[in-house]
């Protein structure tokens, strides 16, 4: 027997994007169902959970949900740079607690959450229009009818693909990490490692969580490399290149694995009765594979604009377009400039990486962090490009400037 439900908005996926969309939509007074296929929110961790304290605070994430970082170590095969700040700016989240915090917020605003419920395909009406989703839960068939679907299913964009709006990502990152006990680690210092001995197309990391707990991982870009991320992680833990050699015993406690799109924003993020958000929409910084704050921020916008469209009685593509426009305006050109830098990074050989670190040494800590954040605001880029006398650094930032100019030009700005 099929169970039937009726909601104003159905959200597929209980990750940061879906939970944030659920919160902001429910706050507007519409009925909301968030559908998550796992048994618990944040059950399988698929992220390293690094974000920025400023963003975490603005989202209301309690301070004891993250470990604060103020030293940023960067390693190439034969070079090393350490950037330090008097104040911490980065945060390593307790991912499960943070996502459950977002879930409680959504629930307290009125959203319902269905766990262990797998969305399998879109539901269409007699005219072929999207009218909800079909799902299964514990061998039961479920039908969720809704005026609007928000696809926050992450990498797989299950509804976006189901309605033929998007296809599977071709460029993406794979990441494997162990959350581990280690004997020795400075809890305020993170470590990023680049070059072939760490990752053939990506980077490796050690992100501390405090109390001798760290996430040690490696990310590998596809299709640039065929290497398996889990295999490379095991090799790194076995061979212990610097700085992994300084951790003492490494005792894995939990394994994490995930995929992240790496093509920039989807050209279309809305169609009639459908919004894509978070990884489903390509809202991640491809340079350092960072997407949580975008998922929360744009999840909130998607929920608000979606709920307003429902209240207005018009969930057409045209009515939802302000969401797509604001996303593209906010991060479109930053993400495209980050992709450009990433292509450059992917072309570097080990000895080039050693030289690239010399460029990074020239940057102030603030400039370095803006760079990692893909915070390529035009004023930032011009300031850095003109204030640094070394040719290499000017060339790097001129490249970003040109990428931005080109994209803004295409948008007719
Ligand atoms: C290895 C790795 C490391 C990363 N490290 C960082 C980092 O340090 N900092 C950072 O900011 N970002 C990081 N990211 C990226 C970040 O994790 C994502 O950008 C972010 O999780 C996107 O959120 P989302 O809600 O869109 O998708 P997700 O977090 O993927 O959530 C999607 C949810 O939908 C559910 N779902 C999927 N399909 C269905 C279905 N058919 N039915 C029901 N439910 C479904 C899933 O179970 C999941 O809970 C990393 C990614 C990877 C792969």
CSV table of C-alpha atoms and ligand atoms in Angstrom, one decimal:
chain,number,residue,atom,x,y,z
A,1,UNK,CA,0.0,0.0,0.0
A,2,UNK,CA,1.2,3.5,-0.8
A,3,UNK,CA,1.3,6.2,1.9
A,4,UNK,CA,0.4,9.7,0.7
A,5,UNK,CA,1.5,13.0,2.1
A,6,UNK,CA,0.7,16.6,1.1
A,7,UNK,CA,3.1,19.5,1.7
A,8,UNK,CA,3.6,23.0,0.3
A,9,UNK,CA,7.3,22.3,0.0
A,10,UNK,CA,9.2,19.0,-0.1
A,11,UNK,CA,12.9,19.1,0.4
A,12,UNK,CA,15.1,16.2,-0.7
A,13,UNK,CA,18.1,15.8,1.5
A,14,UNK,CA,18.8,16.6,5.2
A,15,UNK,CA,22.3,18.0,4.7
A,16,UNK,CA,23.2,21.6,5.4
A,17,UNK,CA,21.4,23.0,2.3
A,18,UNK,CA,18.2,21.0,2.8
A,19,UNK,CA,18.0,21.7,6.6
A,20,UNK,CA,18.6,25.4,6.1
A,21,UNK,CA,16.0,25.6,3.3
A,22,UNK,CA,13.6,23.8,5.6
A,23,UNK,CA,14.2,26.3,8.4
A,24,UNK,CA,13.7,29.4,6.4
A,25,UNK,CA,10.7,28.1,4.4
A,26,UNK,CA,8.9,26.9,7.6
A,27,UNK,CA,9.5,30.3,9.2
A,28,UNK,CA,7.4,31.8,6.4
A,29,UNK,CA,4.5,29.6,7.6
A,30,UNK,CA,4.3,27.1,4.7
A,31,UNK,CA,4.2,23.3,5.4
A,32,UNK,CA,7.6,21.6,4.8
A,33,UNK,CA,8.8,18.1,4.7
A,34,UNK,CA,12.6,17.3,4.7
A,35,UNK,CA,13.3,13.8,3.4
A,36,UNK,CA,16.6,12.1,4.4
A,37,UNK,CA,17.6,8.6,3.3
A,38,UNK,CA,19.9,8.0,6.3
A,39,UNK,CA,18.8,6.8,9.8
A,40,UNK,CA,20.0,10.0,11.4
A,41,UNK,CA,20.9,13.6,10.4
A,42,UNK,CA,24.7,13.7,9.9
A,43,UNK,CA,24.9,10.0,10.3
A,44,UNK,CA,27.5,9.5,7.5
A,45,UNK,CA,30.0,12.4,7.5
A,46,UNK,CA,31.1,13.2,4.0
A,47,UNK,CA,33.0,16.4,4.7
A,48,UNK,CA,36.1,17.6,6.6
A,49,UNK,CA,33.9,20.3,8.2
A,50,UNK,CA,36.2,23.3,7.8
A,51,UNK,CA,34.5,26.7,7.7
A,52,UNK,CA,35.1,30.2,8.9
A,53,UNK,CA,34.3,31.5,12.4
A,54,UNK,CA,32.7,34.6,11.0
A,55,UNK,CA,30.2,32.5,9.0
A,56,UNK,CA,29.6,30.0,11.8
A,57,UNK,CA,28.7,32.9,14.1
A,58,UNK,CA,26.4,34.5,11.6
A,59,UNK,CA,24.6,31.2,11.2
A,60,UNK,CA,24.2,31.0,15.0
A,61,UNK,CA,26.3,27.8,15.3
A,62,UNK,CA,27.3,27.6,19.0
A,63,UNK,CA,31.0,28.2,19.7
A,64,UNK,CA,31.5,24.9,21.4
A,65,UNK,CA,30.5,23.1,18.1
A,66,UNK,CA,33.9,23.9,16.5
A,67,UNK,CA,37.6,24.0,17.1
A,68,UNK,CA,39.3,27.3,16.3
A,69,UNK,CA,42.3,27.6,14.1
A,70,UNK,CA,44.8,30.5,13.9
A,71,UNK,CA,47.9,28.9,12.3
A,72,UNK,CA,47.8,27.7,8.7
A,73,UNK,CA,50.7,25.5,7.6
A,74,UNK,CA,51.1,24.7,3.9
A,75,UNK,CA,53.6,22.1,2.5
A,76,UNK,CA,54.9,21.3,-0.9
A,77,UNK,CA,57.3,18.5,-1.5
A,78,UNK,CA,60.3,20.7,-0.6
A,79,UNK,CA,58.9,23.8,0.7
A,80,UNK,CA,56.8,25.0,3.7
A,81,UNK,CA,55.0,28.1,4.8
A,82,UNK,CA,53.3,28.9,8.0
A,83,UNK,CA,50.8,31.7,8.2
A,84,UNK,CA,49.8,32.8,11.7
A,85,UNK,CA,47.2,35.2,13.1
A,86,UNK,CA,46.7,36.7,16.6
A,87,UNK,CA,43.0,35.7,16.3
A,88,UNK,CA,41.6,32.5,15.0
A,89,UNK,CA,39.5,32.7,11.8
A,90,UNK,CA,39.0,29.2,10.7
A,91,UNK,CA,36.8,26.6,12.4
A,92,UNK,CA,36.8,22.8,12.2
A,93,UNK,CA,33.2,21.8,12.8
A,94,UNK,CA,31.8,18.9,14.8
A,95,UNK,CA,29.9,18.0,11.7
A,96,UNK,CA,27.2,15.7,13.2
A,97,UNK,CA,26.4,18.1,16.0
A,98,UNK,CA,26.3,21.1,13.6
A,99,UNK,CA,23.9,19.4,11.1
A,100,UNK,CA,21.7,18.2,14.0
A,101,UNK,CA,21.7,21.8,15.3
A,102,UNK,CA,20.4,22.8,11.8
A,103,UNK,CA,17.8,20.0,12.0
A,104,UNK,CA,16.5,21.2,15.4
A,105,UNK,CA,16.2,24.7,14.0
A,106,UNK,CA,14.2,23.5,11.1
A,107,UNK,CA,12.0,21.3,13.3
A,108,UNK,CA,11.4,24.2,15.8
A,109,UNK,CA,10.3,26.4,12.9
A,110,UNK,CA,7.7,23.8,12.0
A,111,UNK,CA,9.3,21.5,9.4
A,112,UNK,CA,8.8,17.8,9.5
A,113,UNK,CA,11.8,15.5,9.0
A,114,UNK,CA,11.4,12.0,7.5
A,115,UNK,CA,14.4,9.8,8.2
A,116,UNK,CA,15.3,6.5,6.5
A,117,UNK,CA,13.3,7.6,3.5
A,118,UNK,CA,14.9,7.3,0.1
A,119,UNK,CA,13.6,9.6,-2.7
A,120,UNK,CA,13.7,7.6,-5.9
A,121,UNK,CA,12.1,9.8,-8.6
A,122,UNK,CA,10.0,12.9,-9.3
A,123,UNK,CA,6.2,12.7,-9.2
A,124,UNK,CA,4.5,14.4,-12.2
A,125,UNK,CA,0.9,15.5,-12.7
A,126,UNK,CA,-1.3,14.8,-15.8
A,127,UNK,CA,0.4,17.6,-17.7
A,128,UNK,CA,3.9,16.2,-17.0
A,129,UNK,CA,4.7,19.0,-14.5
A,130,UNK,CA,6.6,18.3,-11.3
A,131,UNK,CA,4.2,17.7,-8.5
A,132,UNK,CA,6.3,16.1,-5.7
A,133,UNK,CA,8.4,13.1,-5.2
A,134,UNK,CA,8.2,9.3,-4.9
A,135,UNK,CA,10.1,7.6,-2.1
A,136,UNK,CA,10.5,4.3,-0.3
A,137,UNK,CA,10.9,3.7,3.4
A,138,UNK,CA,11.4,0.3,5.0
A,139,UNK,CA,10.0,-1.3,1.9
A,140,UNK,CA,6.9,1.0,1.9
A,141,UNK,CA,6.1,3.2,-1.1
A,142,UNK,CA,5.5,6.8,-0.2
A,143,UNK,CA,4.2,9.7,-2.4
A,144,UNK,CA,4.8,13.3,-1.3
A,145,UNK,CA,2.7,15.8,-3.2
A,146,UNK,CA,3.9,19.4,-3.1
A,147,UNK,CA,3.7,22.7,-4.9
A,148,UNK,CA,7.5,23.0,-4.9
A,149,UNK,CA,10.4,20.6,-4.6
A,150,UNK,CA,13.8,21.8,-3.3
A,151,UNK,CA,16.5,19.4,-4.5
A,152,UNK,CA,19.2,19.4,-1.8
A,153,UNK,CA,20.3,15.8,-2.4
A,154,UNK,CA,24.0,16.9,-2.8
A,155,UNK,CA,26.2,15.4,-5.4
A,156,UNK,CA,23.6,13.2,-7.0
A,157,UNK,CA,20.9,15.9,-7.7
A,158,UNK,CA,18.3,13.1,-7.7
A,159,UNK,CA,15.3,15.3,-8.8
A,160,UNK,CA,17.2,17.7,-11.0
A,161,UNK,CA,18.4,14.6,-12.9
A,162,UNK,CA,15.0,12.9,-12.7
A,163,UNK,CA,13.3,15.8,-14.5
A,164,UNK,CA,16.1,16.0,-17.1
A,165,UNK,CA,17.2,19.5,-16.0
A,166,UNK,CA,20.8,18.5,-15.2
A,167,UNK,CA,23.1,15.5,-15.9
A,168,UNK,CA,25.7,13.8,-13.7
A,169,UNK,CA,28.8,15.9,-12.8
A,170,UNK,CA,31.8,15.0,-15.0
A,171,UNK,CA,34.4,16.9,-13.0
A,172,UNK,CA,34.4,16.2,-9.3
A,173,UNK,CA,36.5,15.6,-6.3
A,174,UNK,CA,36.7,12.4,-4.2
A,175,UNK,CA,37.8,12.6,-0.6
A,176,UNK,CA,38.7,10.0,2.0
A,177,UNK,CA,39.6,10.8,5.6
A,178,UNK,CA,40.1,9.2,9.0
A,179,UNK,CA,38.9,11.0,12.1
A,180,UNK,CA,41.6,9.7,14.4
A,181,UNK,CA,43.3,9.9,17.8
A,182,UNK,CA,46.9,11.1,17.5
A,183,UNK,CA,49.5,11.5,20.2
A,184,UNK,CA,50.8,14.9,19.2
A,185,UNK,CA,49.0,17.8,17.5
A,186,UNK,CA,48.8,21.6,18.0
A,187,UNK,CA,45.0,22.1,18.1
A,188,UNK,CA,45.3,25.6,16.7
A,189,UNK,CA,47.2,24.6,13.5
A,190,UNK,CA,45.9,23.1,10.3
A,191,UNK,CA,48.1,21.5,7.7
A,192,UNK,CA,47.5,21.5,3.9
A,193,UNK,CA,49.8,19.4,1.7
A,194,UNK,CA,50.2,19.7,-2.1
A,195,UNK,CA,52.3,17.9,-4.7
A,196,UNK,CA,52.4,14.4,-6.1
A,197,UNK,CA,53.6,12.6,-3.1
A,198,UNK,CA,50.4,13.7,-1.3
A,199,UNK,CA,47.8,13.8,-4.0
A,200,UNK,CA,48.3,13.6,-7.8
A,201,UNK,CA,45.4,16.1,-8.4
A,202,UNK,CA,44.3,17.7,-5.2
A,203,UNK,CA,45.7,18.0,-1.7
A,204,UNK,CA,46.0,16.2,1.7
A,205,UNK,CA,45.1,17.7,5.1
A,206,UNK,CA,45.3,17.4,8.8
A,207,UNK,CA,42.5,19.4,10.5
A,208,UNK,CA,42.5,19.3,14.3
A,209,UNK,CA,39.4,19.1,16.4
A,210,UNK,CA,41.0,19.5,19.8
A,211,UNK,CA,41.8,16.9,22.5
A,212,UNK,CA,44.2,14.9,20.3
A,213,UNK,CA,41.5,14.4,17.7
A,214,UNK,CA,42.2,15.2,14.0
A,215,UNK,CA,40.8,14.6,10.5
A,216,UNK,CA,43.6,13.3,8.2
A,217,UNK,CA,42.5,13.1,4.6
A,218,UNK,CA,43.2,13.3,1.0
A,219,UNK,CA,41.2,14.7,-2.0
A,220,UNK,CA,41.7,13.7,-5.6
A,221,UNK,CA,40.3,15.4,-8.6
A,222,UNK,CA,38.4,13.4,-11.3
A,223,UNK,CA,38.9,12.9,-14.2
A,224,UNK,CA,42.4,14.3,-13.8
A,225,UNK,CA,43.6,11.3,-11.8
A,226,UNK,CA,42.3,7.7,-11.6
A,227,UNK,CA,43.8,7.2,-8.2
A,228,UNK,CA,41.6,5.9,-5.4
A,229,UNK,CA,41.4,8.4,-2.5
A,230,UNK,CA,41.0,5.7,0.2
A,231,UNK,CA,44.0,3.8,-1.2
A,232,UNK,CA,46.1,7.0,-1.2
A,233,UNK,CA,45.0,7.8,2.4
A,234,UNK,CA,46.2,4.4,3.6
A,235,UNK,CA,49.5,4.9,1.7
A,236,UNK,CA,50.0,8.3,3.4
A,237,UNK,CA,49.3,7.0,6.8
A,238,UNK,CA,51.7,4.1,6.1
A,239,UNK,CA,54.6,6.1,4.6
A,240,UNK,CA,54.1,9.2,6.9
A,241,UNK,CA,55.5,12.0,4.8
A,242,UNK,CA,55.9,15.3,6.6
A,243,UNK,CA,54.0,16.5,8.7
A,244,UNK,CA,52.1,13.2,9.2
A,245,UNK,CA,55.4,11.9,10.7
A,246,UNK,CA,55.0,14.2,13.6
A,247,UNK,CA,51.7,13.0,14.9
A,248,UNK,CA,52.9,10.0,16.9
A,249,UNK,CA,50.4,7.1,16.9
A,250,UNK,CA,47.5,7.5,14.5
A,251,UNK,CA,44.5,5.5,15.7
A,252,UNK,CA,41.5,5.8,13.3
A,253,UNK,CA,38.1,6.2,15.0
A,254,UNK,CA,35.8,6.9,12.1
A,255,UNK,CA,36.1,6.8,8.3
A,256,UNK,CA,34.6,9.5,6.1
A,257,UNK,CA,34.2,9.5,2.3
A,258,UNK,CA,32.6,11.9,-0.1
A,259,UNK,CA,32.2,13.3,-3.6
A,260,UNK,CA,32.0,17.0,-4.4
A,261,UNK,CA,31.1,18.6,-7.8
A,262,UNK,CA,33.9,20.6,-9.4
A,263,UNK,CA,32.4,22.3,-12.4
A,264,UNK,CA,31.1,25.6,-10.9
A,265,UNK,CA,27.5,26.6,-10.7
A,266,UNK,CA,24.9,24.8,-12.7
A,267,UNK,CA,23.8,27.1,-15.5
A,268,UNK,CA,20.2,26.6,-14.4
A,269,UNK,CA,19.2,26.2,-10.8
A,270,UNK,CA,15.4,26.6,-11.2
A,271,UNK,CA,12.7,25.2,-13.3
A,272,UNK,CA,8.9,25.1,-12.9
A,273,UNK,CA,8.2,23.9,-9.3
A,274,UNK,CA,11.9,23.0,-8.6
A,275,UNK,CA,14.9,24.7,-7.0
A,276,UNK,CA,18.4,23.1,-6.8
A,277,UNK,CA,20.6,24.1,-3.9
A,278,UNK,CA,23.9,23.2,-2.3
A,279,UNK,CA,26.1,20.7,-4.1
A,280,UNK,CA,23.1,19.8,-6.3
A,281,UNK,CA,23.5,23.3,-7.7
A,282,UNK,CA,27.3,23.3,-7.8
A,283,UNK,CA,27.5,25.9,-5.0
A,284,UNK,CA,31.0,24.9,-3.7
A,285,UNK,CA,34.4,26.6,-4.0
A,286,UNK,CA,36.4,24.2,-6.2
A,287,UNK,CA,39.8,25.5,-5.1
A,288,UNK,CA,39.6,23.9,-1.6
A,289,UNK,CA,36.4,22.0,-2.0
A,290,UNK,CA,34.5,24.1,0.5
A,291,UNK,CA,30.7,24.1,0.4
A,292,UNK,CA,29.1,24.1,3.8
A,293,UNK,CA,28.7,27.8,4.3
A,294,UNK,CA,27.3,28.2,0.7
A,295,UNK,CA,24.9,25.3,1.3
A,296,UNK,CA,23.6,27.0,4.5
A,297,UNK,CA,23.5,30.5,3.0
A,298,UNK,CA,21.9,29.6,-0.3
A,299,UNK,CA,19.7,27.0,1.4
A,300,UNK,CA,18.2,29.8,3.5
A,301,UNK,CA,17.6,31.9,0.4
A,302,UNK,CA,16.1,29.0,-1.5
A,303,UNK,CA,13.7,28.3,1.4
A,304,UNK,CA,12.7,31.9,1.7
A,305,UNK,CA,12.2,32.6,-2.1
A,306,UNK,CA,10.5,29.2,-2.5
A,307,UNK,CA,8.0,29.8,0.4
A,308,UNK,CA,7.2,33.3,-1.0
A,309,UNK,CA,6.5,31.7,-4.4
A,310,UNK,CA,4.2,29.2,-2.8
A,311,UNK,CA,2.4,31.9,-0.8
A,312,UNK,CA,2.0,33.9,-4.0
A,313,UNK,CA,0.6,30.9,-5.8
A,314,UNK,CA,3.2,31.0,-8.5
A,315,UNK,CA,6.1,28.5,-8.4
A,316,UNK,CA,7.0,28.9,-12.1
A,317,UNK,CA,10.6,29.1,-13.2
A,318,UNK,CA,10.1,32.8,-13.7
A,319,UNK,CA,8.9,33.3,-10.2
A,320,UNK,CA,11.8,31.3,-8.8
A,321,UNK,CA,14.4,33.1,-10.9
A,322,UNK,CA,15.4,35.7,-8.2
A,323,UNK,CA,17.0,32.8,-6.3
A,324,UNK,CA,19.1,31.9,-9.3
A,325,UNK,CA,20.0,35.5,-10.0
A,326,UNK,CA,21.1,36.2,-6.5
A,327,UNK,CA,23.2,33.1,-6.3
A,328,UNK,CA,25.0,33.8,-9.6
A,329,UNK,CA,25.5,37.5,-8.6
A,330,UNK,CA,26.9,36.5,-5.1
A,331,UNK,CA,29.3,33.7,-6.1
A,332,UNK,CA,29.2,33.1,-9.9
A,333,UNK,CA,32.3,35.0,-10.8
A,334,UNK,CA,34.2,34.0,-7.6
A,335,UNK,CA,33.7,30.3,-8.3
A,336,UNK,CA,34.7,30.8,-12.0
A,337,UNK,CA,37.9,32.6,-10.9
A,338,UNK,CA,38.6,29.8,-8.4
A,339,UNK,CA,38.2,27.2,-11.2
A,340,UNK,CA,40.8,29.2,-13.2
A,341,UNK,CA,43.3,29.1,-10.3
A,342,UNK,CA,42.5,25.4,-9.8
A,343,UNK,CA,43.4,24.6,-13.5
A,344,UNK,CA,46.6,26.4,-12.9
A,345,UNK,CA,47.3,24.4,-9.7
A,346,UNK,CA,46.4,21.1,-11.5
A,347,UNK,CA,49.1,21.9,-14.1
A,348,UNK,CA,51.9,22.3,-11.5
A,349,UNK,CA,54.7,19.8,-11.1
A,350,UNK,CA,56.3,19.2,-7.7
A,351,UNK,CA,59.1,21.8,-8.4
A,352,UNK,CA,56.5,24.3,-9.6
A,353,UNK,CA,54.6,23.8,-6.3
A,354,UNK,CA,57.8,24.6,-4.4
A,355,UNK,CA,58.0,27.9,-6.3
A,356,UNK,CA,54.2,28.5,-5.8
A,357,UNK,CA,54.8,28.4,-2.1
A,358,UNK,CA,57.2,31.3,-2.5
A,359,UNK,CA,54.3,33.3,-3.9
A,360,UNK,CA,52.2,32.3,-1.0
A,361,UNK,CA,54.9,33.5,1.4
A,362,UNK,CA,54.5,37.0,0.0
A,363,UNK,CA,50.8,37.2,1.0
A,364,UNK,CA,49.7,38.4,4.3
A,365,UNK,CA,47.7,35.9,6.4
A,366,UNK,CA,44.5,37.8,5.6
A,367,UNK,CA,45.3,37.7,1.8
A,368,UNK,CA,46.1,34.0,2.0
A,369,UNK,CA,42.8,33.2,3.7
A,370,UNK,CA,40.9,35.4,1.2
A,371,UNK,CA,42.6,33.4,-1.5
A,372,UNK,CA,41.6,30.0,0.0
A,373,UNK,CA,38.0,31.3,0.5
A,374,UNK,CA,37.9,32.3,-3.2
A,375,UNK,CA,37.1,35.8,-1.9
A,376,UNK,CA,38.2,37.3,-5.1
A,377,UNK,CA,36.3,40.6,-4.8
A,378,UNK,CA,37.5,43.0,-7.4
A,379,UNK,CA,38.8,45.4,-4.9
A,380,UNK,CA,40.8,42.6,-3.1
A,381,UNK,CA,42.3,41.4,-6.4
A,382,UNK,CA,43.3,44.8,-7.6
A,383,UNK,CA,44.8,45.6,-4.2
A,384,UNK,CA,46.9,42.4,-4.1
A,385,UNK,CA,47.9,42.6,-7.7
A,386,UNK,CA,49.1,46.2,-7.4
A,387,UNK,CA,50.6,46.1,-3.9
A,388,UNK,CA,52.9,43.2,-4.4
A,389,UNK,CA,56.0,44.0,-6.4
A,390,UNK,CA,56.9,40.5,-7.4
A,391,UNK,CA,56.0,39.6,-10.9
A,392,UNK,CA,54.7,36.1,-10.2
A,393,UNK,CA,52.1,37.3,-7.7
A,394,UNK,CA,50.9,40.0,-10.0
A,395,UNK,CA,50.6,37.5,-12.7
A,396,UNK,CA,48.5,35.2,-10.5
A,397,UNK,CA,46.1,38.0,-9.4
A,398,UNK,CA,46.0,39.5,-12.9
A,399,UNK,CA,44.8,36.1,-14.1
A,400,UNK,CA,42.0,36.1,-11.5
A,401,UNK,CA,41.2,39.7,-12.4
A,402,UNK,CA,40.9,38.8,-16.1
A,403,UNK,CA,38.7,35.8,-15.3
A,404,UNK,CA,36.4,38.0,-13.4
A,405,UNK,CA,36.4,40.8,-16.0
A,406,UNK,CA,35.6,38.2,-18.7
A,407,UNK,CA,32.7,36.7,-16.7
A,408,UNK,CA,31.3,40.1,-15.7
A,409,UNK,CA,31.6,41.2,-19.3
A,410,UNK,CA,29.6,38.2,-20.4
A,411,UNK,CA,26.9,39.1,-18.0
A,412,UNK,CA,26.8,42.5,-19.5
A,413,UNK,CA,28.0,44.4,-16.4
B,1,LIG,C1,36.0,14.8,1.2
B,1,LIG,C2,35.2,16.1,1.3
B,1,LIG,C3,35.7,17.1,2.1
B,1,LIG,C4,35.0,18.3,2.2
B,1,LIG,N1,35.5,19.2,3.1
B,1,LIG,C5,34.8,20.4,3.3
B,1,LIG,C6,35.2,21.3,4.2
B,1,LIG,O1,36.2,21.1,4.9
B,1,LIG,N2,34.5,22.4,4.3
B,1,LIG,C7,33.4,22.7,3.6
B,1,LIG,O2,32.8,23.7,3.7
B,1,LIG,N3,33.0,21.8,2.6
B,1,LIG,C8,33.6,20.7,2.5
B,1,LIG,N4,33.2,19.7,1.6
B,1,LIG,C9,32.0,20.1,0.8
B,1,LIG,C10,30.7,20.0,1.6
B,1,LIG,O3,30.7,18.8,2.3
B,1,LIG,C11,29.5,20.1,0.7
B,1,LIG,O4,29.7,21.2,-0.1
B,1,LIG,C12,28.2,20.2,1.5
B,1,LIG,O5,28.1,19.1,2.3
B,1,LIG,C13,27.0,20.4,0.6
B,1,LIG,O6,25.8,20.3,1.4
B,1,LIG,P1,24.5,19.8,0.7
B,1,LIG,O7,23.5,19.9,1.8
B,1,LIG,O8,24.3,20.4,-0.6
B,1,LIG,O9,24.8,18.2,0.4
B,1,LIG,P2,25.1,17.0,1.4
B,1,LIG,O10,25.9,17.5,2.6
B,1,LIG,O11,25.7,16.0,0.5
B,1,LIG,O12,23.7,16.5,1.9
B,1,LIG,C14,22.8,15.8,1.0
B,1,LIG,C15,21.9,15.0,1.8
B,1,LIG,O13,20.9,14.4,1.0
B,1,LIG,C16,20.7,13.1,1.3
B,1,LIG,N5,20.2,12.4,0.1
B,1,LIG,C17,20.9,12.2,-1.0
B,1,LIG,N6,20.2,11.5,-1.9
B,1,LIG,C18,19.0,11.3,-1.3
B,1,LIG,C19,17.8,10.6,-1.7
B,1,LIG,N7,17.6,10.0,-2.9
B,1,LIG,N8,16.7,10.6,-0.8
B,1,LIG,C20,16.8,11.2,0.4
B,1,LIG,N9,18.0,11.8,0.9
B,1,LIG,C21,19.0,11.8,0.0
B,1,LIG,C22,22.1,12.6,1.8
B,1,LIG,O14,22.0,11.5,2.6
B,1,LIG,C23,22.6,13.8,2.5
B,1,LIG,O15,22.2,13.8,3.9
B,1,LIG,C24,33.8,18.5,1.4
B,1,LIG,C25,33.4,17.5,0.6
B,1,LIG,C26,34.1,16.3,0.5
B,1,LIG,C27,33.6,15.3,-0.5
